mmCIF file of C-alpha atoms and ligand atoms in Angstrom:
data_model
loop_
_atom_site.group_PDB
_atom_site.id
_atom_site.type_symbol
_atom_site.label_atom_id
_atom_site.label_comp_id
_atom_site.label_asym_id
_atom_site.label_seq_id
_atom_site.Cartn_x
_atom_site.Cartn_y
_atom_site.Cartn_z
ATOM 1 C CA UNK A 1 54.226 -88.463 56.936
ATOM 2 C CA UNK A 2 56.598 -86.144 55.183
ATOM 3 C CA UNK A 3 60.203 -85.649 57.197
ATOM 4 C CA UNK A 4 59.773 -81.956 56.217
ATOM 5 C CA UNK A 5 57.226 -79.389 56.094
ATOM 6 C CA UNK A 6 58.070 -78.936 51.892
ATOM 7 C CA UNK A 7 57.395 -83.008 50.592
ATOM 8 C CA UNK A 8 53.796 -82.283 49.908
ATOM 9 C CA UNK A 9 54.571 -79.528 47.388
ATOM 10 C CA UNK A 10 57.852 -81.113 46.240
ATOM 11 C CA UNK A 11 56.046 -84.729 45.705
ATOM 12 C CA UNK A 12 52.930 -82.626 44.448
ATOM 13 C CA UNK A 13 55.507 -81.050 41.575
ATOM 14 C CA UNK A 14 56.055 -84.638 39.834
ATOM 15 C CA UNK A 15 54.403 -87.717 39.076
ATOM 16 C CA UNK A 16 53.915 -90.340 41.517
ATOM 17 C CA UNK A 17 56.813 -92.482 42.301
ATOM 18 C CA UNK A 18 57.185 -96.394 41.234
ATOM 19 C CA UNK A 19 59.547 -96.666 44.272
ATOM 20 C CA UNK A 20 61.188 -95.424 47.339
ATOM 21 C CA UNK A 21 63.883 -93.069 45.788
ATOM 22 C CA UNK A 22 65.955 -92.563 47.949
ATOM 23 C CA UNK A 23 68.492 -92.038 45.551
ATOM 24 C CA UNK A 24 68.975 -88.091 44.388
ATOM 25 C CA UNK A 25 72.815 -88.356 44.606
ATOM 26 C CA UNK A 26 72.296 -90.231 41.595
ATOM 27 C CA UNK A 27 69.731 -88.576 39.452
ATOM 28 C CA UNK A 28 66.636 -86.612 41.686
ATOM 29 C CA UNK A 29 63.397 -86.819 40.085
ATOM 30 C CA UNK A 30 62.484 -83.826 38.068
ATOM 31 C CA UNK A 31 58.845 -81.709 38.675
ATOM 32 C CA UNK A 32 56.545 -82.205 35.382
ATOM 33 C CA UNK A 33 57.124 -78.710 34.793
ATOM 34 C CA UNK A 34 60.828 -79.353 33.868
ATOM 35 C CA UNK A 35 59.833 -82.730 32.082
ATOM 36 C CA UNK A 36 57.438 -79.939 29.916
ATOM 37 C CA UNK A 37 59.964 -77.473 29.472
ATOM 38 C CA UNK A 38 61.903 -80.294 27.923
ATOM 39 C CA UNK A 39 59.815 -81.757 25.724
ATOM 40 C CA UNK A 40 58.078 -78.663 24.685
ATOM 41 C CA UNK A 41 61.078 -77.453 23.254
ATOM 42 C CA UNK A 42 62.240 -80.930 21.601
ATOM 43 C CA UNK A 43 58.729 -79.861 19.598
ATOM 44 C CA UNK A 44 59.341 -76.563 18.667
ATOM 45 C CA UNK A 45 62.795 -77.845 17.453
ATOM 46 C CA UNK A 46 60.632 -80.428 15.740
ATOM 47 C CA UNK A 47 58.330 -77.741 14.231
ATOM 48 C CA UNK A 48 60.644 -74.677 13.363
ATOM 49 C CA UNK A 49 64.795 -76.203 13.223
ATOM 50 C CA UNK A 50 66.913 -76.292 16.255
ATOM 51 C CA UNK A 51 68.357 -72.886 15.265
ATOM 52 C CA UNK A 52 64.896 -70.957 15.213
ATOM 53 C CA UNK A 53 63.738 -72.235 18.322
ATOM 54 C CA UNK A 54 66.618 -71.481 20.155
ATOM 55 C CA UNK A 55 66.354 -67.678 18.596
ATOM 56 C CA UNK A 56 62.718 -67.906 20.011
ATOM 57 C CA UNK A 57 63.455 -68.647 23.641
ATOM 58 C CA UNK A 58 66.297 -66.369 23.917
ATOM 59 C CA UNK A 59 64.610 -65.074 27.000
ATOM 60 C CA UNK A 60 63.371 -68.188 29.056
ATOM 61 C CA UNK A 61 67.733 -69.582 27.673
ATOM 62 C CA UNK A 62 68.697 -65.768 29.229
ATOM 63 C CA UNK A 63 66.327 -66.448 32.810
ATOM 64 C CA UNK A 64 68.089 -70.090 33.195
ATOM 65 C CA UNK A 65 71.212 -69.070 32.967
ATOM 66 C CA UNK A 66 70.803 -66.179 35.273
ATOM 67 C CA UNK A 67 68.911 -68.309 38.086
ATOM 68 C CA UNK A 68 71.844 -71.130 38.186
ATOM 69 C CA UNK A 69 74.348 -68.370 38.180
ATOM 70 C CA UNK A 70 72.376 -66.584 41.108
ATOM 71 C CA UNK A 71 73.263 -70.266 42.879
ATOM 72 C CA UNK A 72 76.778 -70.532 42.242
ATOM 73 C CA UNK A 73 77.480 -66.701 42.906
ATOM 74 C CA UNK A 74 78.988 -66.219 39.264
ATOM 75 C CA UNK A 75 77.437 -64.089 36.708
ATOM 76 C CA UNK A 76 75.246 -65.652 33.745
ATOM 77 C CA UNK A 77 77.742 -64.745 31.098
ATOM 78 C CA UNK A 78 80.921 -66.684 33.332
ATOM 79 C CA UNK A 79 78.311 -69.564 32.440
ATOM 80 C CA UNK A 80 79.206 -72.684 29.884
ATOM 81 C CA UNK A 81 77.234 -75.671 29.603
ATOM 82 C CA UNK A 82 78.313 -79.183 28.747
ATOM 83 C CA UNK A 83 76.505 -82.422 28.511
ATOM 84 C CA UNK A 84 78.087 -83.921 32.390
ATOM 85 C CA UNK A 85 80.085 -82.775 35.177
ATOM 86 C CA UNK A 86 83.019 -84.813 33.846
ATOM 87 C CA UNK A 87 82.471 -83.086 30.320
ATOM 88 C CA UNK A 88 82.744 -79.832 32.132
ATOM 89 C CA UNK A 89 85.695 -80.813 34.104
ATOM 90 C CA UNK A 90 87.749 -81.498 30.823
ATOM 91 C CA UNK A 91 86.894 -78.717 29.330
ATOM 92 C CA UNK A 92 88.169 -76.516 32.536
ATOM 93 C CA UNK A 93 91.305 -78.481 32.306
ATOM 94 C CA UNK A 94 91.725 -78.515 27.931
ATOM 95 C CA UNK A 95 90.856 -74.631 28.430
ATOM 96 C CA UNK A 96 93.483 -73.864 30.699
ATOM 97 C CA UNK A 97 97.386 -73.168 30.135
ATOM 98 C CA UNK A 98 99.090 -74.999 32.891
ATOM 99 C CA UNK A 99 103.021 -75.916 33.278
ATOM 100 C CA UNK A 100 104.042 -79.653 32.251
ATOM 101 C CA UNK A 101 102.993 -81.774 34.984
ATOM 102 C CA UNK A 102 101.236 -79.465 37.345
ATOM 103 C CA UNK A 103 100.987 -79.757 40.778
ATOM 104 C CA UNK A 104 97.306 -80.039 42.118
ATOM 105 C CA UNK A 105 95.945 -80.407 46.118
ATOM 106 C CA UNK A 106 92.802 -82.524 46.603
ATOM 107 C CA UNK A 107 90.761 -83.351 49.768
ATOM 108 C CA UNK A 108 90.134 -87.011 50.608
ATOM 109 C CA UNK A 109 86.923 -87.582 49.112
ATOM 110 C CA UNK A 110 88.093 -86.647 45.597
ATOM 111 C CA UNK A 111 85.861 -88.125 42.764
ATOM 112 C CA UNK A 112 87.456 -91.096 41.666
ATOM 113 C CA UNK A 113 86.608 -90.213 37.807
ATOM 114 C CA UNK A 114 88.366 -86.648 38.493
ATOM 115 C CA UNK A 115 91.437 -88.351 39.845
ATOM 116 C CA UNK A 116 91.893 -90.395 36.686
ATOM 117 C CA UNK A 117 91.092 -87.065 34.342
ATOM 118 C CA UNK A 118 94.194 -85.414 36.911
ATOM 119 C CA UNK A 119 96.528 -88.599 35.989
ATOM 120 C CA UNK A 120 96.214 -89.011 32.281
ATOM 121 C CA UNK A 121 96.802 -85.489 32.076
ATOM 122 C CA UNK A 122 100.370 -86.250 34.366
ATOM 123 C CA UNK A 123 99.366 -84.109 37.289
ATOM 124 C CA UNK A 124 100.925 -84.379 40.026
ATOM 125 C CA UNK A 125 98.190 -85.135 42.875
ATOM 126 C CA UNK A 126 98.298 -84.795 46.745
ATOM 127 C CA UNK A 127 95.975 -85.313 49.234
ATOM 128 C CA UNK A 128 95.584 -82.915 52.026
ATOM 129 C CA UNK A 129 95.182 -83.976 55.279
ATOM 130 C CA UNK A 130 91.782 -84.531 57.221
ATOM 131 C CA UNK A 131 90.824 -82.380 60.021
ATOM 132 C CA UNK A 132 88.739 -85.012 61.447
ATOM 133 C CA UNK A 133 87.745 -89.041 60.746
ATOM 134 C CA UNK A 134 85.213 -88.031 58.589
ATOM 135 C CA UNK A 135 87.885 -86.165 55.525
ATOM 136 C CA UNK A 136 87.548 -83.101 56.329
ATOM 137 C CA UNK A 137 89.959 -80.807 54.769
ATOM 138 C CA UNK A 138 91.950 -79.278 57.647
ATOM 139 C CA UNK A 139 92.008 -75.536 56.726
ATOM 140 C CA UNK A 140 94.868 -74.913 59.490
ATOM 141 C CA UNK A 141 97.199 -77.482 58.342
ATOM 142 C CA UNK A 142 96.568 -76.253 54.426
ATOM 143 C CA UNK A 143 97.420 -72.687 55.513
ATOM 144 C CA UNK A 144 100.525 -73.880 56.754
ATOM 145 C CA UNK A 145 101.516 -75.799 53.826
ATOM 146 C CA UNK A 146 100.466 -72.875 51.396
ATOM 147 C CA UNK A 147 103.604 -70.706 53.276
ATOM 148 C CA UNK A 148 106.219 -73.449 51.898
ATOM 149 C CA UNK A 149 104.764 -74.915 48.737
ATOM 150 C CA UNK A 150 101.615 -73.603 46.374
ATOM 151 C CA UNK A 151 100.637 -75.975 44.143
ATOM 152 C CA UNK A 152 99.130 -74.926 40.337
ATOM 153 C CA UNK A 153 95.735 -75.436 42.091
ATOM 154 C CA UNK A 154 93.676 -76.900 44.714
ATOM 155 C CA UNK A 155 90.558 -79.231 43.386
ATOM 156 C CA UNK A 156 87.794 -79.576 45.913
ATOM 157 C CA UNK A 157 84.682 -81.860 45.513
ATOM 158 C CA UNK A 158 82.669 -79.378 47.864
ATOM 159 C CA UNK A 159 80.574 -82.649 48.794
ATOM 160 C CA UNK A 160 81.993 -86.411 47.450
ATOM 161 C CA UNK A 161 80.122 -89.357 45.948
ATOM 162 C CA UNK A 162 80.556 -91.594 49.030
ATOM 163 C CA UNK A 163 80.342 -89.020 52.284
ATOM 164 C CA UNK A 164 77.939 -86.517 52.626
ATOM 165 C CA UNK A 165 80.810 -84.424 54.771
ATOM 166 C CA UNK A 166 80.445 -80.965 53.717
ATOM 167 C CA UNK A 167 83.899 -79.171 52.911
ATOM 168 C CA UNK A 168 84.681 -76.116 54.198
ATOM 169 C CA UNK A 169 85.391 -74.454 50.838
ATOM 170 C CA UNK A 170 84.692 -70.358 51.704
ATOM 171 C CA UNK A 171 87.234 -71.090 54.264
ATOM 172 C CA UNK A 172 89.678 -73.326 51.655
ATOM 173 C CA UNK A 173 89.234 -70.377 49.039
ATOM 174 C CA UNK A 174 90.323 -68.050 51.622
ATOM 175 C CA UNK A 175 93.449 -69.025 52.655
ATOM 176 C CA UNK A 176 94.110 -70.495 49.341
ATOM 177 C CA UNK A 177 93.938 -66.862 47.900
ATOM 178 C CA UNK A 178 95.922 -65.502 50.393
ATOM 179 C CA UNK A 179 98.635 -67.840 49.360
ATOM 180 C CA UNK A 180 97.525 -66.132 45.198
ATOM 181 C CA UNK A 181 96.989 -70.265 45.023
ATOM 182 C CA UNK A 182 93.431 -70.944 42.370
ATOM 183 C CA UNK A 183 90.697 -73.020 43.647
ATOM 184 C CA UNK A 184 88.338 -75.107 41.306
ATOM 185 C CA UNK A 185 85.229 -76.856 43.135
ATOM 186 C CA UNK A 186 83.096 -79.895 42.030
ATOM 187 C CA UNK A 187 79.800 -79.104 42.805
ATOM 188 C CA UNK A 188 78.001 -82.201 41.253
ATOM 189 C CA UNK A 189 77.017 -83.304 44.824
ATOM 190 C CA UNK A 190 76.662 -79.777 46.117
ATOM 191 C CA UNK A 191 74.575 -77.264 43.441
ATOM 192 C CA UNK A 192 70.573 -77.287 44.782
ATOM 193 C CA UNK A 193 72.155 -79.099 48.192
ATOM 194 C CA UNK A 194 73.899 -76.884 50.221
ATOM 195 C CA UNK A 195 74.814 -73.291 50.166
ATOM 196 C CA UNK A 196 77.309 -73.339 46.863
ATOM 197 C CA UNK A 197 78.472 -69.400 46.896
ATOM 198 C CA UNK A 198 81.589 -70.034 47.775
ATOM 199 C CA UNK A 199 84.430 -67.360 45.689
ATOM 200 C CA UNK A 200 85.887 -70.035 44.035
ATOM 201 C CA UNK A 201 88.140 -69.293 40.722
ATOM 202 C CA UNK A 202 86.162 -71.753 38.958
ATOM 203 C CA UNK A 203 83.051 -74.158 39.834
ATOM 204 C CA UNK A 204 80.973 -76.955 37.776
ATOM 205 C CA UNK A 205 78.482 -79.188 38.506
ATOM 206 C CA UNK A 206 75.556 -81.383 36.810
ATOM 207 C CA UNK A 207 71.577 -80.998 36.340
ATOM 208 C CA UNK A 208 70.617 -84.595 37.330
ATOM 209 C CA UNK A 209 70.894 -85.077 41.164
ATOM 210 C CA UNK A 210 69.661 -82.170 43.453
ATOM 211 C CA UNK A 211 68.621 -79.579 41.622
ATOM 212 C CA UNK A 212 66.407 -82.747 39.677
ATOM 213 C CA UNK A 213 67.166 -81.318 36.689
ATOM 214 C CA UNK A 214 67.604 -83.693 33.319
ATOM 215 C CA UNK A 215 70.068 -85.697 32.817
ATOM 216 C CA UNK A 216 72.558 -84.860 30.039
ATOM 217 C CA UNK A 217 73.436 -81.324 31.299
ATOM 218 C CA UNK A 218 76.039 -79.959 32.730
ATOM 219 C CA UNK A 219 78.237 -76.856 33.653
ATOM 220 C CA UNK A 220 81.399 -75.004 34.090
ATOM 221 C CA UNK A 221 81.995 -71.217 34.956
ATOM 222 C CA UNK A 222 85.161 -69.295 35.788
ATOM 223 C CA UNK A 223 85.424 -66.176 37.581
ATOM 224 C CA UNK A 224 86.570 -62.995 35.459
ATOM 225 C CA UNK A 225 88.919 -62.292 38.080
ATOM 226 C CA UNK A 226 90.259 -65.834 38.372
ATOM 227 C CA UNK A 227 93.763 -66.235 39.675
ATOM 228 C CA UNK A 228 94.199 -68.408 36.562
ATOM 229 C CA UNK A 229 93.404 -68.280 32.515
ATOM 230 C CA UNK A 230 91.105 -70.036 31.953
ATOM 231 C CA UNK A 231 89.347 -70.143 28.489
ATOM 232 C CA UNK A 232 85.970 -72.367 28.242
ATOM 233 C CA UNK A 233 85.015 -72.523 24.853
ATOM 234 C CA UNK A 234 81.523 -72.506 23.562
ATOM 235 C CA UNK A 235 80.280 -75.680 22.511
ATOM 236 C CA UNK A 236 76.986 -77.178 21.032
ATOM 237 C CA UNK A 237 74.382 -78.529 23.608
ATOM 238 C CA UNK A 238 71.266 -79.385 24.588
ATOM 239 C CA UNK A 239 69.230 -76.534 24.338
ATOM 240 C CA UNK A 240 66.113 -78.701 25.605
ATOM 241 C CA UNK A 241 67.824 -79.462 28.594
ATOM 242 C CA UNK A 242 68.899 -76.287 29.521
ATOM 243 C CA UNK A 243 65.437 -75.187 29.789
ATOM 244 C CA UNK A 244 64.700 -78.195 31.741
ATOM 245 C CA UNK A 245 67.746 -77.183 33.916
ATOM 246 C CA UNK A 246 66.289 -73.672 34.262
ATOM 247 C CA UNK A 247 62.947 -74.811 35.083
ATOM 248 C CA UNK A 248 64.541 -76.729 37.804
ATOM 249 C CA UNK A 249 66.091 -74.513 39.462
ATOM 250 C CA UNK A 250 63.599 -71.453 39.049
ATOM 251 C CA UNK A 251 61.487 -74.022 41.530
ATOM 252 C CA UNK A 252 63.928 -73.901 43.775
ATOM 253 C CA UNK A 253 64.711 -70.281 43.666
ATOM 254 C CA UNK A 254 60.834 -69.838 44.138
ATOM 255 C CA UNK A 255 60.865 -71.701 47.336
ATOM 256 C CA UNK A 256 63.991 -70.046 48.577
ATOM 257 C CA UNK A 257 67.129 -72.361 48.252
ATOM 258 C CA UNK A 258 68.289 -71.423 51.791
ATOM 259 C CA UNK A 259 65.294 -73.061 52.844
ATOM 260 C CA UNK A 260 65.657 -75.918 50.703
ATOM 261 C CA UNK A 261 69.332 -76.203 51.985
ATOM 262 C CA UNK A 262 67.861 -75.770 55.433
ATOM 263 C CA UNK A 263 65.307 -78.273 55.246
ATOM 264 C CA UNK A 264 67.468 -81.029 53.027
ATOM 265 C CA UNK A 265 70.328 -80.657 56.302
ATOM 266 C CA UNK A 266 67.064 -81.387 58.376
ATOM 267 C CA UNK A 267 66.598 -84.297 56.282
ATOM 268 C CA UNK A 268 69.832 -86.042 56.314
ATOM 269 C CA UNK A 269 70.148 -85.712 60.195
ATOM 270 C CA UNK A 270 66.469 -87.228 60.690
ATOM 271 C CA UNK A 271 67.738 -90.432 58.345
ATOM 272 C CA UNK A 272 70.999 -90.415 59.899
ATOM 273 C CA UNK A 273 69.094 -90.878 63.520
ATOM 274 C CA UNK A 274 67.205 -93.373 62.117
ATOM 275 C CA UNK A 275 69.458 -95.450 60.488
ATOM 276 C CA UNK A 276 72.709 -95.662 62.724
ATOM 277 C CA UNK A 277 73.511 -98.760 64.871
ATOM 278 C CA UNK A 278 70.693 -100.664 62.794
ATOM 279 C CA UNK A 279 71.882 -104.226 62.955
ATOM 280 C CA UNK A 280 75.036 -102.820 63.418
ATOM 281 C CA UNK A 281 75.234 -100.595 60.339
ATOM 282 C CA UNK A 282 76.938 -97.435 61.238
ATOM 283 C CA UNK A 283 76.369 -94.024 59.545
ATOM 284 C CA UNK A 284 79.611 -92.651 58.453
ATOM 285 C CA UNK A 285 78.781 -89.011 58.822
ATOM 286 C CA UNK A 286 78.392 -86.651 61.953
ATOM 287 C CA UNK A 287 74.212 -87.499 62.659
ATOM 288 C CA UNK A 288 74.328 -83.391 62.751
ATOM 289 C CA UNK A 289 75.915 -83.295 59.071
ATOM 290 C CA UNK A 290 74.242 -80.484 57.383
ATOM 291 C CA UNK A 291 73.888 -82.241 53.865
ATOM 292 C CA UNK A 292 71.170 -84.863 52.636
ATOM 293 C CA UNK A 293 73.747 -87.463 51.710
ATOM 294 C CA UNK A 294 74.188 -90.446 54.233
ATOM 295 C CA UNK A 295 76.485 -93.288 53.904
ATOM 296 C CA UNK A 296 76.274 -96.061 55.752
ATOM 297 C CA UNK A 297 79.198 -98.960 56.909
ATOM 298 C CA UNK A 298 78.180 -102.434 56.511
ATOM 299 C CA UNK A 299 78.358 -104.821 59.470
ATOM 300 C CA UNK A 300 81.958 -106.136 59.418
ATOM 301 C CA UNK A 301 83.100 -108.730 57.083
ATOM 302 C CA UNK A 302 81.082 -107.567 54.281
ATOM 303 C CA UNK A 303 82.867 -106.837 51.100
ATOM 304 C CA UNK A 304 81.448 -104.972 47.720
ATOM 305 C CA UNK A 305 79.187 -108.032 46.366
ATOM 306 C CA UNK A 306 77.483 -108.445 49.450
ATOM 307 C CA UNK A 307 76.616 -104.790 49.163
ATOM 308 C CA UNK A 308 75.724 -104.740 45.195
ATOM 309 C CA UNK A 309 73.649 -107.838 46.739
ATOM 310 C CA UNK A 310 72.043 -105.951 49.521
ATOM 311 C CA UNK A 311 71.169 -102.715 47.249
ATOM 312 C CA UNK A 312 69.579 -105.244 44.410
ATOM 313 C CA UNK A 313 67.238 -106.692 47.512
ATOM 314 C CA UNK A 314 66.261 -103.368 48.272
ATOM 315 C CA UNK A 315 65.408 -102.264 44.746
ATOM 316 C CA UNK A 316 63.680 -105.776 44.754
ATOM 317 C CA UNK A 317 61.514 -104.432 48.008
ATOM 318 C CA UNK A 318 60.816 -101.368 46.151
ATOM 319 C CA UNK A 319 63.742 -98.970 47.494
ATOM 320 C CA UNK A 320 66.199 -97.489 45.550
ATOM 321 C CA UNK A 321 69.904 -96.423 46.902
ATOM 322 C CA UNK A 322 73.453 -96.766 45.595
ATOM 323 C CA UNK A 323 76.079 -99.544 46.404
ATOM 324 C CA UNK A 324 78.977 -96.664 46.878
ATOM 325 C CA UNK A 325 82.169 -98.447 45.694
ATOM 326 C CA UNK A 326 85.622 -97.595 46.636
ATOM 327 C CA UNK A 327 86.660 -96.076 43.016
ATOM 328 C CA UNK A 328 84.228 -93.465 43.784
ATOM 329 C CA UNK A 329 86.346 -91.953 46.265
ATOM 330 C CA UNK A 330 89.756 -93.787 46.220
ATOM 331 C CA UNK A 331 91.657 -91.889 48.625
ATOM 332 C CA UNK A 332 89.264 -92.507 51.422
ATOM 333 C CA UNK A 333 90.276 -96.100 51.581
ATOM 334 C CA UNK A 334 88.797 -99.165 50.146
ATOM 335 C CA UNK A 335 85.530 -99.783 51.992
ATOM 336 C CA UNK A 336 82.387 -100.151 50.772
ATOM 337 C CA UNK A 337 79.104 -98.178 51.891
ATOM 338 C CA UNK A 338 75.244 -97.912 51.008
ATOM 339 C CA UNK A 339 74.563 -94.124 50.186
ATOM 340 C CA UNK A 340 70.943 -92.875 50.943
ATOM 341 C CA UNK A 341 70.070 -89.563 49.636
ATOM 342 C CA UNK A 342 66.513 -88.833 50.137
ATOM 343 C CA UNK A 343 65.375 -85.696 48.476
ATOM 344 C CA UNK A 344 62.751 -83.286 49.821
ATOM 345 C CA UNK A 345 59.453 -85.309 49.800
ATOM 346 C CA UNK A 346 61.615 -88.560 51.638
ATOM 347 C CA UNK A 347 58.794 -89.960 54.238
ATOM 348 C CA UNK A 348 59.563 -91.548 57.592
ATOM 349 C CA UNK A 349 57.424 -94.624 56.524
ATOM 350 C CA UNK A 350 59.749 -95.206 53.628
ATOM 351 C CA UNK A 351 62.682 -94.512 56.357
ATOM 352 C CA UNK A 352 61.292 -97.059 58.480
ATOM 353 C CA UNK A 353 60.975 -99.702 55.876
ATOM 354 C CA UNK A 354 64.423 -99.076 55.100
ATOM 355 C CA UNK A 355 65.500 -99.550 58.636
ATOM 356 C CA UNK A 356 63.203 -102.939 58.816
ATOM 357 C CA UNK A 357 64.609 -104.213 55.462
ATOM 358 C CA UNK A 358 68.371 -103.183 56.380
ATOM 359 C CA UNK A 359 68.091 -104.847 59.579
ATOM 360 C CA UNK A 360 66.414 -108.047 58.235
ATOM 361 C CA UNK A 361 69.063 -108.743 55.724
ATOM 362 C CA UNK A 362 70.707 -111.677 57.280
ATOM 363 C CA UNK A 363 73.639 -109.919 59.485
HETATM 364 C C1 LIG B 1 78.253 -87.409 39.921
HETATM 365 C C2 LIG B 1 79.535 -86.756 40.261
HETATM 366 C C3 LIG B 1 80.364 -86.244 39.260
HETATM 367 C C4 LIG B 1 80.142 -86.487 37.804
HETATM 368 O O1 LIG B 1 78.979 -85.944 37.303
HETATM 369 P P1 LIG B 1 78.565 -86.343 35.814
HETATM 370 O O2 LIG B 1 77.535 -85.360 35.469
HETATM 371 O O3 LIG B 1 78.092 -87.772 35.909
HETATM 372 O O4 LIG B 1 79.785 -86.262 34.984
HETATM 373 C C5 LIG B 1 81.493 -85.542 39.648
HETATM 374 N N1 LIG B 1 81.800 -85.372 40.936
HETATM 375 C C6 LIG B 1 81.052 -85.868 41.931
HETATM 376 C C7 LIG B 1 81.449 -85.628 43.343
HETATM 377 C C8 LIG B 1 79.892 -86.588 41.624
HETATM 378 O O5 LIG B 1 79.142 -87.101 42.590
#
């Protein structure tokens, strides 16, 4: 049985799964439409020169770009793709004339890989402090800080790699502009997820996890009215992919995303219920969290082998999740968690063997 009312159509969309993949904070599994788009553009490249066949689908390149702009709130010419999130992080940061060593504000669950692209570029980074045990940004204490101090930017991953908390970026945006203080927001765990019109200066994201879009794609776009230069420069891509990426997302749009949002919060509280306290694995998140990403605490005593050695039994029993290591999100502290991120056609049988094989595992 589905755990929501859209996994028939959504599992109907691709071809049948080899496993439980429970996995889309990782890579979700595109539709066979968007595997088409893909290849049947790799053949027209094949039959007529890259070059041509671009030319050709000028107006299905045109419709992509507009529908993942429609989900981000920018317009489709603010748009720039790149080949990863990371790709489209640099080129936000190379595109961008900032002081020497620039100050920049981060929440908690800051991407480990954007923390090291902030330090080899000598920024300045400082963590802002939680509203809550689960890393939320406290909005209240960041307003106060903005009236003594405004740093070159703040960075926000709206949604990390290792907590599915939800940050409250319309209201970090806010205050952040009242301060005339630019905010830039990692949406790799967000676009496709949850709502992801948020006013932010500048926003990028990747294809691969919840929009189920192909991997290899990426993008970056910045507000004309950004409280910051920022120039993006056009750069050679993968034209195939973009399609793919439109596809995607045109499936989405077609189904409504605040539906999808709706019914992927849905999701993550029914696997939340289900999972927490299972031989004594604890669910890191609010059970109410309204995002699709669930972490879970080992029993204590369990460091990050044990997990890489739990998720490897798992895949073994046909179930695939992520050991979610502390470099993902090394301000959060240096624990260790198994991250479950069912997508829309997740079913409660594949829930329950989780729950069996979790709690069977020898703790
Ligand atoms: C996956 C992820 C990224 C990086 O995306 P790539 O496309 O692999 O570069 C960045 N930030 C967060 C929060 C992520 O989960």
């Amino acid at each position: 049985m589905y755990c929501s009312e859209l996994g028939e159509q959504w599992h109907a969309a691709r071809v049948e799964p080899s496993l439980a993949h429970l996995d889309a904070a990782s890579a979700g599994r595109s539709s066979r439409s968007t595997v088409d788009s893909i290849t049947r553009h790799l053949q027209r490249e094949a039959e007529r020169g890259a070059y041509v066949a671009a030319d050709d689908q000028a107006e299905a390149l045109d419709a992509s770009r507009a529908a993942i702009a429609s989900l981000i709130g920018h317009s489709p010419e603010e748009l720039s793709y790149r080949d990863s999130a990371r790709a489209a992080l640099r080129a936000l940061l190379n595109g961008w004339a900032l002081p020497m060593s620039p100050i920049v504000w981060v929440g908690k669950n800051e991407f480990g890989p954007n923390l090291a692209e902030f330090e080899r570029r000598n920024f300045a980074v400082r963590a802002l402090p939680d509203a809550d045990v689960y890393g939320r940004i406290d909005v209240d204490a960041l307003e106060n800080m903005l009236q003594f101090e405004q740093p070159d930017f703040i960075h926000v991953c709206h949604i990390g790699s290792a907590s599915g908390v939800v940050q409250p970026v319309e209201q970090i945006v806010e205050v952040a502009h009242n301060a005339g203080v630019p905010v830039v927001v990692d949406m790799a765990q967000s676009v496709g997820h949850v709502p992801t019109v948020t006013g932010a200066d500048a926003v990028y994201g990747t294809a691969r996890k919840w929009l189920t879009g192909p991997r290899g794609v990426g993008f970056v776009a910045v507000r004309p009215d950004a409280l910051a230069h920022i120039d993006v420069f056009f750069s050679e891509s993968f034209i195939a992919g973009q399609l793919g990426l439109g596809q995607a997302v045109a499936e989405v749009v077609e189904i409504g995303p605040d539906r999808v949002y709706a019914e992927l919060a849905a999701i993550g509280r029914i696997t939340r219920e289900r999972l927490n306290g299972i031989g004594s694995w604890e669910v890191v998140e609010p059970v109410d969290e309204a995002s699709a990403l669930v972490t879970l605490a080992p029993p204590p005593g369990w460091g990050p082998s044990d997990l890489h050695a739990a998720k490897a039994k798992l895949l073994q029993s046909g179930i695939l999740v992520t050991a979610a290591e502390p470099w993902r999100a090394p301000l959060a502290g240096d624990r260790s968690f198994l991250r479950v991120s069912p997508h829309l056609d997740v079913r409660r049988e594949q829930l329950d063997d989780l729950a069996n094989a979790i709690r069977t595992m020898g703790y």
